GROMACS .gro file of C-alpha atoms in nm:
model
  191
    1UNK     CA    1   0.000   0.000   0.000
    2UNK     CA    2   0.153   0.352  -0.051
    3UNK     CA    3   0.211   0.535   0.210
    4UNK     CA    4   0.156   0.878   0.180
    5UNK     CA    5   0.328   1.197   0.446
    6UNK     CA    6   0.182   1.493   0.483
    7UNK     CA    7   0.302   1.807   0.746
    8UNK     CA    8   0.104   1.880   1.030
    9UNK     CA    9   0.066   2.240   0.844
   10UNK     CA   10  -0.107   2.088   0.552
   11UNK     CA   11  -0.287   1.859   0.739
   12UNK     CA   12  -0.418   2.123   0.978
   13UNK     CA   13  -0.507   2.371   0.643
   14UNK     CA   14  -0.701   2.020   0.478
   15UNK     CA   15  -0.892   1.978   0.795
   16UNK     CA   16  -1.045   2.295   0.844
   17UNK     CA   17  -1.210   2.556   0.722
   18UNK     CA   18  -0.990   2.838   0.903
   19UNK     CA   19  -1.173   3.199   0.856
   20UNK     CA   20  -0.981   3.369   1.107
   21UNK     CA   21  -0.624   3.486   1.083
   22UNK     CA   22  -0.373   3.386   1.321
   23UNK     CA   23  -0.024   3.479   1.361
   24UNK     CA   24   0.290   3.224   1.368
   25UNK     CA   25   0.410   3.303   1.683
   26UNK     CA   26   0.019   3.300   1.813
   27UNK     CA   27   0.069   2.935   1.690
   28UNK     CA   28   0.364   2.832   1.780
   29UNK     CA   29   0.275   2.950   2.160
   30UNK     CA   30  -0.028   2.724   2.100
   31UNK     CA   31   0.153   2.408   2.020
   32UNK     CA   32   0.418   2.489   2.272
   33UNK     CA   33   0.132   2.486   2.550
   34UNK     CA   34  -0.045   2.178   2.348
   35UNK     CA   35   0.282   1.964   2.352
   36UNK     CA   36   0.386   2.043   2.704
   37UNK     CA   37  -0.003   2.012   2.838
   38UNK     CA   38  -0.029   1.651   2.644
   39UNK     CA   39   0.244   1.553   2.771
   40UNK     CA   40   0.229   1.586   3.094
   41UNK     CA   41  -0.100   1.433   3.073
   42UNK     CA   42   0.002   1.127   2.879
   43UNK     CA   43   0.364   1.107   3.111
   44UNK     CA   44   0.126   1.112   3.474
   45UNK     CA   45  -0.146   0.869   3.285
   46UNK     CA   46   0.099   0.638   3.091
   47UNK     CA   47   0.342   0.537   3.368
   48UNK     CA   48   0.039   0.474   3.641
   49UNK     CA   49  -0.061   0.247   3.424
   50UNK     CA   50   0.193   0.067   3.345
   51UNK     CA   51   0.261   0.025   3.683
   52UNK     CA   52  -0.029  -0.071   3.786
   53UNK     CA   53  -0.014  -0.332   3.486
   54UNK     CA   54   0.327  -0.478   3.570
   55UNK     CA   55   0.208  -0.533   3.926
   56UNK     CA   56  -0.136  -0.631   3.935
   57UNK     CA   57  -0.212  -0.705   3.528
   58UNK     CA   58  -0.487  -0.570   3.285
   59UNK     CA   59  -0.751  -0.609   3.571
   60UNK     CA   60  -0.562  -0.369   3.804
   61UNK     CA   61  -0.489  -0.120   3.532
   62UNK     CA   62  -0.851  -0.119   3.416
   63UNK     CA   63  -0.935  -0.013   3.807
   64UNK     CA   64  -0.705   0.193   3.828
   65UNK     CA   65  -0.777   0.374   3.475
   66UNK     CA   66  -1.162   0.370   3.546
   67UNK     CA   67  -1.096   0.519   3.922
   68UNK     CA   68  -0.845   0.765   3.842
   69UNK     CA   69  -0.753   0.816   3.459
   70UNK     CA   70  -1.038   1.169   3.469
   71UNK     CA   71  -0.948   1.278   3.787
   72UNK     CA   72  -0.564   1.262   3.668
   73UNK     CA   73  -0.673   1.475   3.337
   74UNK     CA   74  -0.810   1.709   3.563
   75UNK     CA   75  -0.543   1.769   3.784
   76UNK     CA   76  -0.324   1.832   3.441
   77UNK     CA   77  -0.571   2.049   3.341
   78UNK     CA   78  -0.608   2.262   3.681
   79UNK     CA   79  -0.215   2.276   3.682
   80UNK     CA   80  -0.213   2.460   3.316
   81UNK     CA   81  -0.401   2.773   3.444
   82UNK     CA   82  -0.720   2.935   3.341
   83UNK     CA   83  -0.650   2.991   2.984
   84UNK     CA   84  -0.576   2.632   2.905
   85UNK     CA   85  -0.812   2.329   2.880
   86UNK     CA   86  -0.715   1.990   2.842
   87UNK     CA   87  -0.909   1.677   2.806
   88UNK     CA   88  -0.887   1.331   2.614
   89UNK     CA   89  -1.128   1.242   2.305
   90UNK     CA   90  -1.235   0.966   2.129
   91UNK     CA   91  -1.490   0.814   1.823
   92UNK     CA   92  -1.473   0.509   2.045
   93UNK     CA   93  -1.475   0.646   2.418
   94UNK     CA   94  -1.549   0.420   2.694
   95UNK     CA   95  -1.637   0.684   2.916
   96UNK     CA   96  -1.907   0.936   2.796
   97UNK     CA   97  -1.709   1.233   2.951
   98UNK     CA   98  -1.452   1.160   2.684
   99UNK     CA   99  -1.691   1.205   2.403
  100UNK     CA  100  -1.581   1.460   2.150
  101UNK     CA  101  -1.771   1.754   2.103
  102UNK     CA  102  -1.879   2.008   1.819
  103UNK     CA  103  -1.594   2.029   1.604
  104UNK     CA  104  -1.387   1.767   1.742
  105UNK     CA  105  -1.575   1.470   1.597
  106UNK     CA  106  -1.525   1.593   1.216
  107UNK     CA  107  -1.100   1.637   1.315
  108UNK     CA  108  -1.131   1.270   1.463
  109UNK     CA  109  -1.318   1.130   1.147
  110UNK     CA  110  -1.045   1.364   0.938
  111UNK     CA  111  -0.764   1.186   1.103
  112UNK     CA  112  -0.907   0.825   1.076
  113UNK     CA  113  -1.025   0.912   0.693
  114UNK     CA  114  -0.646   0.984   0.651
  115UNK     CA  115  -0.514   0.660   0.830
  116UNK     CA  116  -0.745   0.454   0.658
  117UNK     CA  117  -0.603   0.598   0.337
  118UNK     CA  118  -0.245   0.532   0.397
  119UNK     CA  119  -0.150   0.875   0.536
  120UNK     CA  120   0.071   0.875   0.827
  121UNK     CA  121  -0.092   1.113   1.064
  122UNK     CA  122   0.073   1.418   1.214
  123UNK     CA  123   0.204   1.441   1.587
  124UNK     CA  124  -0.041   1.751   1.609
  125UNK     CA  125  -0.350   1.983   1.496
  126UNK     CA  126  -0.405   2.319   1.574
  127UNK     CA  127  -0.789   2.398   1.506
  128UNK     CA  128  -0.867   2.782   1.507
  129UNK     CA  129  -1.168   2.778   1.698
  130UNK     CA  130  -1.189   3.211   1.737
  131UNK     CA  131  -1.015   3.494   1.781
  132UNK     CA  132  -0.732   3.376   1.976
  133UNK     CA  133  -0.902   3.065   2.092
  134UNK     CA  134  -0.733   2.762   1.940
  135UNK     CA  135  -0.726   2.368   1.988
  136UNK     CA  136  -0.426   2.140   1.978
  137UNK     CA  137  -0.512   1.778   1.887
  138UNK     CA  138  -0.235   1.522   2.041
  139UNK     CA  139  -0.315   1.208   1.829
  140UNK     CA  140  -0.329   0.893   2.002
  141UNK     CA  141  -0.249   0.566   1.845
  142UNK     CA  142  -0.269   0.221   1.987
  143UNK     CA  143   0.127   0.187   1.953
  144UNK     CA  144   0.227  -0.064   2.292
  145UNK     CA  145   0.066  -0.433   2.282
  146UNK     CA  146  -0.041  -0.355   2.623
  147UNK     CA  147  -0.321  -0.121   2.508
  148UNK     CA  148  -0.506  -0.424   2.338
  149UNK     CA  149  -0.592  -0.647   2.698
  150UNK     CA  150  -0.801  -0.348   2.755
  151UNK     CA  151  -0.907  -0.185   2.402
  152UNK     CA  152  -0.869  -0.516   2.150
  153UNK     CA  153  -1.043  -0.827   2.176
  154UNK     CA  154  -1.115  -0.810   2.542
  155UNK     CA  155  -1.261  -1.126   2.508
  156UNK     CA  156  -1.007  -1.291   2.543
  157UNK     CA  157  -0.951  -1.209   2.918
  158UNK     CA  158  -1.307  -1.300   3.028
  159UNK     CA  159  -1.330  -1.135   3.365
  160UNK     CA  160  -1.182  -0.819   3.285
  161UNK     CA  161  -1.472  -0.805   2.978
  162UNK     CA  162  -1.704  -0.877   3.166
  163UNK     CA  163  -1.563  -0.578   3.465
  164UNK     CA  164  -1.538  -0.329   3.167
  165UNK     CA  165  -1.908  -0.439   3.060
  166UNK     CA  166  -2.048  -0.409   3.419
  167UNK     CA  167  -1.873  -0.052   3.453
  168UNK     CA  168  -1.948   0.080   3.112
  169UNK     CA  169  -2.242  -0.084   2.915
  170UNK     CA  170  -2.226   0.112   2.632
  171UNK     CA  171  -1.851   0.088   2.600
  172UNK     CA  172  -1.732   0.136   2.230
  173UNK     CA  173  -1.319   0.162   2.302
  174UNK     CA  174  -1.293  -0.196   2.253
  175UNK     CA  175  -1.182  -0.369   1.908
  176UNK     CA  176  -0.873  -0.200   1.812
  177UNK     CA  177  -0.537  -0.314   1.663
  178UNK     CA  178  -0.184  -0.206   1.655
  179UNK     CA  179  -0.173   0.126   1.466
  180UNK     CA  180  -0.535   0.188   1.497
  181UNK     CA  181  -0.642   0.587   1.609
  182UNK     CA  182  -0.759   0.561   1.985
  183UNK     CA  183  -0.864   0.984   1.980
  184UNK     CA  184  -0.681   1.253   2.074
  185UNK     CA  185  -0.579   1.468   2.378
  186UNK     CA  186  -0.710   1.822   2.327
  187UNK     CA  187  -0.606   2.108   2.441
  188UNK     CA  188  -0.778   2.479   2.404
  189UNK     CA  189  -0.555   2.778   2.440
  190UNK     CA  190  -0.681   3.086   2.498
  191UNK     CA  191  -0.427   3.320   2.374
   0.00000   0.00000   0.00000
């Protein structure tokens, strides 16, 4: 299959419609804030869980995740100040709160209409939402085999399916495969 490699620049102008102009360094601020807020978020979230999967397995990390994973996004987000917002999205959210909303569902089906075109997806999206009010899109791939005892064929590991049923019944963040687009972590600048 070709494989085709775009900039985040081009990517970003493809995406959306932008009627507002914005000024490079307004931008670069933006995904200097985006890339140290998603970061920090994906840092405090990624090595709790690992942890708690090296000591206790998937079932531990999925309590650990459901108990804690929102409450941890907040605490990121509290620590970026008032003019920054950050949160985690997804098509396929197991959580409700993670949901995307308004404009954030079309940059999700963007990016996945990309991947499943052979595009390799940029490391970031800044959305012009206003005057000075912009969002930074962190994609997030499934990219660690441990991701897939809680998002792939959960099946497989009958009583943590059947935990992940009992605490979300409408879960859809389940089915995925190496690669695949889990969402994004966004984050809204107000500059």
């Amino acid at each position: 299959m070709k494989k085709l490699f775009l900039t985040t620049t081009f990517v970003a102008a493809a995406l959306l419609a932008n009627p507002y102009e914005s000024k490079p360094e307004e931008i670069a601020a933006v995904k200097a804030t985006g890339q140290k807020a998603s970061a920090a978020l994906l840092k405090s979230l990624g090595g709790n869980l690992q942890k708690h999967l090296q000591s206790g397995g998937p079932m531990e990390a999925f309590g650990f995740c459901s108990d804690h994973a929102y409450t941890m996004t907040e605490v990121v987000d509290q620590s970026m100040g008032s003019d920054v917002s950050v949160k985690r999205i997804s098509l396929k959210y197991r959580n409700p709160v993670n949901a995307p909303q308004g404009s954030e569902k079309a940059i999700l089906e963007s990016l996945e209409t990309l991947q499943a075109n052979g595009v390799v997806l940029p490391d970031e999206v800044v959305e012009v939402i206003g005057d000075g009010v912009y969002k930074y899109y962190k994609p997030l791939l499934i990219n660690k085999e441990a991701c897939l005892k809680c998002h792939g064929d959960i099946d497989k590991l009958p009583e943590l399916a059947k935990a992940i049923r009992e605490r979300y019944p409408e879960d859809k963040a389940t089915g995925y495969r190496m690669n695949d687009l889990r969402g994004a972590v966004v984050v809204t600048v107000k500059h």
